[in-house]
Amino acid sequence: MNSSGIIPPREGVESLAAARKALSGRDISSSHIMDAIIRAHSALEALFRQYLSQEKFVPKETRHSAVDHRETSFPDLVRAMSAYGMPSLSDRESEIMQLNEIRNDHAHGRATSTSAKDALAYVELAEDIYNKYSQFSSQRITLDSVPNKPMNAF
């Protein structure tokens, strides 16, 4: 995490790799599922905040507010990314928000019956967004560049 509180995109990519790894075993527990969902959400949020705060064509007010977790909520970030980052994201906005509700339930201790399949859908969605982001950004982030680290290295 840098001084602005934003996770650099590379760390987000590593978080996605760890999320996928959490779902790759035979005996996937509810804690593995929760871990994968939270990692995928954190990676997306970090990516959105990073992108919106640094791209010069994004209005200055939006760039400044994107950094502040109290000022700009995740739904606000999704809408801003649809407007300023990736117009194609608007096609997946409802899917992102539905998966975010699952994440919120897990993060706030509400009982859910989320399956590994649902968690994997969130991870795959986040990976897809990362791959699309690398096409639009000068920062060029790719999932292929993630080192193969053991789970406890994150």
PDB file of C-alpha atoms in Angstrom:
ATOM      1  CA  MET A   1       0.000   0.000   0.000  1.00  0.00           C
ATOM      2  CA  ASN A   2       1.365   3.435  -0.841  1.00  0.00           C
ATOM      3  CA  SER A   3       1.143   6.634   1.183  1.00  0.00           C
ATOM      4  CA  SER A   4      -2.224   7.584  -0.349  1.00  0.00           C
ATOM      5  CA  GLY A   5      -3.769   4.369   0.982  1.00  0.00           C
ATOM      6  CA  ILE A   6      -4.161   2.886  -2.487  1.00  0.00           C
ATOM      7  CA  ILE A   7      -2.946  -0.635  -3.138  1.00  0.00           C
ATOM      8  CA  PRO A   8      -0.672  -0.521  -6.195  1.00  0.00           C
ATOM      9  CA  PRO A   9      -2.143  -2.477  -9.122  1.00  0.00           C
ATOM     10  CA  ARG A  10       0.591  -5.133  -8.954  1.00  0.00           C
ATOM     11  CA  GLU A  11      -0.497  -5.978  -5.407  1.00  0.00           C
ATOM     12  CA  GLY A  12      -4.052  -6.228  -6.686  1.00  0.00           C
ATOM     13  CA  VAL A  13      -2.922  -8.697  -9.326  1.00  0.00           C
ATOM     14  CA  GLU A  14      -1.154 -10.737  -6.657  1.00  0.00           C
ATOM     15  CA  SER A  15      -4.316 -10.587  -4.549  1.00  0.00           C
ATOM     16  CA  LEU A  16      -6.296 -12.028  -7.467  1.00  0.00           C
ATOM     17  CA  ALA A  17      -3.764 -14.821  -7.877  1.00  0.00           C
ATOM     18  CA  ALA A  18      -4.123 -15.623  -4.162  1.00  0.00           C
ATOM     19  CA  ALA A  19      -7.933 -15.548  -4.481  1.00  0.00           C
ATOM     20  CA  ARG A  20      -7.832 -18.040  -7.342  1.00  0.00           C
ATOM     21  CA  LYS A  21      -5.424 -20.239  -5.405  1.00  0.00           C
ATOM     22  CA  ALA A  22      -7.769 -20.231  -2.389  1.00  0.00           C
ATOM     23  CA  LEU A  23     -10.436 -21.754  -4.630  1.00  0.00           C
ATOM     24  CA  SER A  24      -8.227 -24.295  -6.363  1.00  0.00           C
ATOM     25  CA  GLY A  25      -8.091 -27.078  -3.783  1.00  0.00           C
ATOM     26  CA  ARG A  26     -10.360 -30.054  -3.371  1.00  0.00           C
ATOM     27  CA  ASP A  27     -11.666 -29.178   0.061  1.00  0.00           C
ATOM     28  CA  ILE A  28     -12.754 -25.587  -0.259  1.00  0.00           C
ATOM     29  CA  SER A  29     -14.030 -24.299   3.060  1.00  0.00           C
ATOM     30  CA  SER A  30     -16.256 -21.315   3.704  1.00  0.00           C
ATOM     31  CA  SER A  31     -13.175 -19.421   4.914  1.00  0.00           C
ATOM     32  CA  HIS A  32     -11.481 -20.078   1.528  1.00  0.00           C
ATOM     33  CA  ILE A  33     -14.572 -18.764  -0.223  1.00  0.00           C
ATOM     34  CA  MET A  34     -14.721 -15.681   1.972  1.00  0.00           C
ATOM     35  CA  ASP A  35     -11.003 -15.049   1.516  1.00  0.00           C
ATOM     36  CA  ALA A  36     -11.303 -15.253  -2.281  1.00  0.00           C
ATOM     37  CA  ILE A  37     -14.280 -12.880  -2.404  1.00  0.00           C
ATOM     38  CA  ILE A  38     -12.642 -10.294  -0.171  1.00  0.00           C
ATOM     39  CA  ARG A  39      -9.372 -10.471  -2.127  1.00  0.00           C
ATOM     40  CA  ALA A  40     -11.185 -10.046  -5.453  1.00  0.00           C
ATOM     41  CA  HIS A  41     -13.168  -7.092  -4.109  1.00  0.00           C
ATOM     42  CA  SER A  42     -10.050  -5.462  -2.650  1.00  0.00           C
ATOM     43  CA  ALA A  43      -8.221  -5.846  -5.944  1.00  0.00           C
ATOM     44  CA  LEU A  44     -11.082  -4.254  -7.890  1.00  0.00           C
ATOM     45  CA  GLU A  45     -11.436  -1.405  -5.451  1.00  0.00           C
ATOM     46  CA  ALA A  46      -7.694  -0.757  -5.528  1.00  0.00           C
ATOM     47  CA  LEU A  47      -7.652  -0.809  -9.306  1.00  0.00           C
ATOM     48  CA  PHE A  48     -10.573   1.601  -9.569  1.00  0.00           C
ATOM     49  CA  ARG A  49      -9.112   4.016  -7.007  1.00  0.00           C
ATOM     50  CA  GLN A  50      -5.686   3.885  -8.663  1.00  0.00           C
ATOM     51  CA  TYR A  51      -7.060   4.469 -12.141  1.00  0.00           C
ATOM     52  CA  LEU A  52      -9.476   7.240 -11.210  1.00  0.00           C
ATOM     53  CA  SER A  53      -6.939   9.094  -9.062  1.00  0.00           C
ATOM     54  CA  GLN A  54      -4.155   9.109 -11.640  1.00  0.00           C
ATOM     55  CA  GLU A  55      -5.599   9.410 -15.135  1.00  0.00           C
ATOM     56  CA  LYS A  56      -5.364  13.047 -16.239  1.00  0.00           C
ATOM     57  CA  PHE A  57      -8.572  13.049 -18.296  1.00  0.00           C
ATOM     58  CA  VAL A  58     -10.624  12.223 -15.184  1.00  0.00           C
ATOM     59  CA  PRO A  59     -11.968  15.472 -13.667  1.00  0.00           C
ATOM     60  CA  LYS A  60      -9.773  16.798 -10.866  1.00  0.00           C
ATOM     61  CA  GLU A  61     -12.537  16.553  -8.252  1.00  0.00           C
ATOM     62  CA  THR A  62     -13.105  12.877  -9.107  1.00  0.00           C
ATOM     63  CA  ARG A  63      -9.347  12.179  -8.999  1.00  0.00           C
ATOM     64  CA  HIS A  64      -9.138  13.620  -5.489  1.00  0.00           C
ATOM     65  CA  SER A  65     -12.271  11.983  -4.116  1.00  0.00           C
ATOM     66  CA  ALA A  66     -11.362   8.543  -5.539  1.00  0.00           C
ATOM     67  CA  VAL A  67      -8.553   8.235  -3.009  1.00  0.00           C
ATOM     68  CA  ASP A  68     -10.763   8.794   0.049  1.00  0.00           C
ATOM     69  CA  HIS A  69     -12.577   5.647   1.198  1.00  0.00           C
ATOM     70  CA  ARG A  70     -14.986   7.728   3.291  1.00  0.00           C
ATOM     71  CA  GLU A  71     -15.871  10.084   0.449  1.00  0.00           C
ATOM     72  CA  THR A  72     -16.226   7.625  -2.422  1.00  0.00           C
ATOM     73  CA  SER A  73     -18.014   4.321  -1.950  1.00  0.00           C
ATOM     74  CA  PHE A  74     -17.480   1.213  -4.046  1.00  0.00           C
ATOM     75  CA  PRO A  75     -20.718   1.772  -6.026  1.00  0.00           C
ATOM     76  CA  ASP A  76     -19.515   5.333  -6.757  1.00  0.00           C
ATOM     77  CA  LEU A  77     -16.211   3.937  -8.006  1.00  0.00           C
ATOM     78  CA  VAL A  78     -17.994   1.491 -10.304  1.00  0.00           C
ATOM     79  CA  ARG A  79     -20.103   4.295 -11.787  1.00  0.00           C
ATOM     80  CA  ALA A  80     -17.050   6.546 -12.220  1.00  0.00           C
ATOM     81  CA  MET A  81     -15.104   3.769 -13.925  1.00  0.00           C
ATOM     82  CA  SER A  82     -18.039   3.263 -16.284  1.00  0.00           C
ATOM     83  CA  ALA A  83     -18.006   6.973 -17.083  1.00  0.00           C
ATOM     84  CA  TYR A  84     -14.274   7.715 -17.212  1.00  0.00           C
ATOM     85  CA  GLY A  85     -12.380   4.474 -17.316  1.00  0.00           C
ATOM     86  CA  MET A  86     -13.964   1.680 -19.223  1.00  0.00           C
ATOM     87  CA  PRO A  87     -17.315   2.312 -20.866  1.00  0.00           C
ATOM     88  CA  SER A  88     -17.750  -1.436 -21.343  1.00  0.00           C
ATOM     89  CA  LEU A  89     -17.849  -1.779 -17.552  1.00  0.00           C
ATOM     90  CA  SER A  90     -21.387  -0.384 -17.517  1.00  0.00           C
ATOM     91  CA  ASP A  91     -22.537  -3.624 -19.171  1.00  0.00           C
ATOM     92  CA  ARG A  92     -21.313  -5.529 -16.126  1.00  0.00           C
ATOM     93  CA  GLU A  93     -22.254  -3.011 -13.442  1.00  0.00           C
ATOM     94  CA  SER A  94     -25.192  -5.048 -12.102  1.00  0.00           C
ATOM     95  CA  GLU A  95     -23.039  -8.188 -11.947  1.00  0.00           C
ATOM     96  CA  ILE A  96     -20.310  -6.296 -10.082  1.00  0.00           C
ATOM     97  CA  MET A  97     -22.828  -4.895  -7.602  1.00  0.00           C
ATOM     98  CA  GLN A  98     -24.481  -8.286  -7.056  1.00  0.00           C
ATOM     99  CA  LEU A  99     -21.112  -9.852  -6.306  1.00  0.00           C
ATOM    100  CA  ASN A 100     -20.264  -6.873  -4.099  1.00  0.00           C
ATOM    101  CA  GLU A 101     -23.381  -7.606  -2.024  1.00  0.00           C
ATOM    102  CA  ILE A 102     -22.042 -11.116  -1.437  1.00  0.00           C
ATOM    103  CA  ARG A 103     -18.735  -9.589  -0.370  1.00  0.00           C
ATOM    104  CA  ASN A 104     -20.500  -7.172   1.980  1.00  0.00           C
ATOM    105  CA  ASP A 105     -22.442 -10.019   3.593  1.00  0.00           C
ATOM    106  CA  HIS A 106     -19.201 -11.928   4.195  1.00  0.00           C
ATOM    107  CA  ALA A 107     -17.225  -8.886   5.357  1.00  0.00           C
ATOM    108  CA  HIS A 108     -19.907  -7.860   7.848  1.00  0.00           C
ATOM    109  CA  GLY A 109     -20.512 -11.321   9.265  1.00  0.00           C
ATOM    110  CA  ARG A 110     -23.932 -11.927   7.784  1.00  0.00           C
ATOM    111  CA  ALA A 111     -24.596 -15.585   7.094  1.00  0.00           C
ATOM    112  CA  THR A 112     -24.629 -16.468   3.431  1.00  0.00           C
ATOM    113  CA  SER A 113     -24.614 -19.641   1.441  1.00  0.00           C
ATOM    114  CA  THR A 114     -22.113 -18.461  -1.122  1.00  0.00           C
ATOM    115  CA  SER A 115     -20.671 -21.244  -3.192  1.00  0.00           C
ATOM    116  CA  ALA A 116     -17.157 -21.656  -4.491  1.00  0.00           C
ATOM    117  CA  LYS A 117     -18.712 -21.149  -7.928  1.00  0.00           C
ATOM    118  CA  ASP A 118     -19.989 -17.684  -6.894  1.00  0.00           C
ATOM    119  CA  ALA A 119     -16.609 -16.784  -5.441  1.00  0.00           C
ATOM    120  CA  LEU A 120     -14.851 -17.960  -8.590  1.00  0.00           C
ATOM    121  CA  ALA A 121     -17.260 -15.818 -10.654  1.00  0.00           C
ATOM    122  CA  TYR A 122     -16.150 -12.749  -8.677  1.00  0.00           C
ATOM    123  CA  VAL A 123     -12.467 -13.631  -9.097  1.00  0.00           C
ATOM    124  CA  GLU A 124     -12.934 -14.184 -12.839  1.00  0.00           C
ATOM    125  CA  LEU A 125     -14.828 -10.913 -13.168  1.00  0.00           C
ATOM    126  CA  ALA A 126     -12.029  -9.043 -11.384  1.00  0.00           C
ATOM    127  CA  GLU A 127      -9.420 -10.755 -13.582  1.00  0.00           C
ATOM    128  CA  ASP A 128     -11.367  -9.816 -16.692  1.00  0.00           C
ATOM    129  CA  ILE A 129     -11.559  -6.192 -15.575  1.00  0.00           C
ATOM    130  CA  TYR A 130      -7.822  -6.168 -14.836  1.00  0.00           C
ATOM    131  CA  ASN A 131      -7.111  -7.524 -18.305  1.00  0.00           C
ATOM    132  CA  LYS A 132      -9.353  -4.896 -19.918  1.00  0.00           C
ATOM    133  CA  TYR A 133      -7.811  -2.163 -17.780  1.00  0.00           C
ATOM    134  CA  SER A 134      -4.367  -3.037 -19.089  1.00  0.00           C
ATOM    135  CA  GLN A 135      -5.628  -2.276 -22.606  1.00  0.00           C
ATOM    136  CA  PHE A 136      -6.738   1.237 -21.604  1.00  0.00           C
ATOM    137  CA  SER A 137      -3.990   2.239 -19.211  1.00  0.00           C
ATOM    138  CA  SER A 138      -0.409   3.205 -19.783  1.00  0.00           C
ATOM    139  CA  GLN A 139       0.419   1.176 -16.666  1.00  0.00           C
ATOM    140  CA  ARG A 140      -0.034  -2.182 -18.473  1.00  0.00           C
ATOM    141  CA  ILE A 141      -0.984  -4.688 -15.821  1.00  0.00           C
ATOM    142  CA  THR A 142      -1.235  -8.327 -16.789  1.00  0.00           C
ATOM    143  CA  LEU A 143      -2.111 -11.417 -14.831  1.00  0.00           C
ATOM    144  CA  ASP A 144       0.598 -13.330 -16.693  1.00  0.00           C
ATOM    145  CA  SER A 145       3.267 -11.332 -14.882  1.00  0.00           C
ATOM    146  CA  VAL A 146       2.219 -12.522 -11.403  1.00  0.00           C
ATOM    147  CA  PRO A 147       4.871 -14.671  -9.743  1.00  0.00           C
ATOM    148  CA  ASN A 148       3.812 -18.060  -8.447  1.00  0.00           C
ATOM    149  CA  LYS A 149       3.984 -17.513  -4.669  1.00  0.00           C
ATOM    150  CA  PRO A 150       2.713 -19.725  -1.868  1.00  0.00           C
ATOM    151  CA  MET A 151      -0.532 -18.552  -0.260  1.00  0.00           C
ATOM    152  CA  ASN A 152       1.164 -17.471   2.973  1.00  0.00           C
ATOM    153  CA  ALA A 153       3.479 -15.094   1.061  1.00  0.00           C
ATOM    154  CA  PHE A 154       0.642 -12.612   0.654  1.00  0.00           C
TER     155      PHE A 154
END
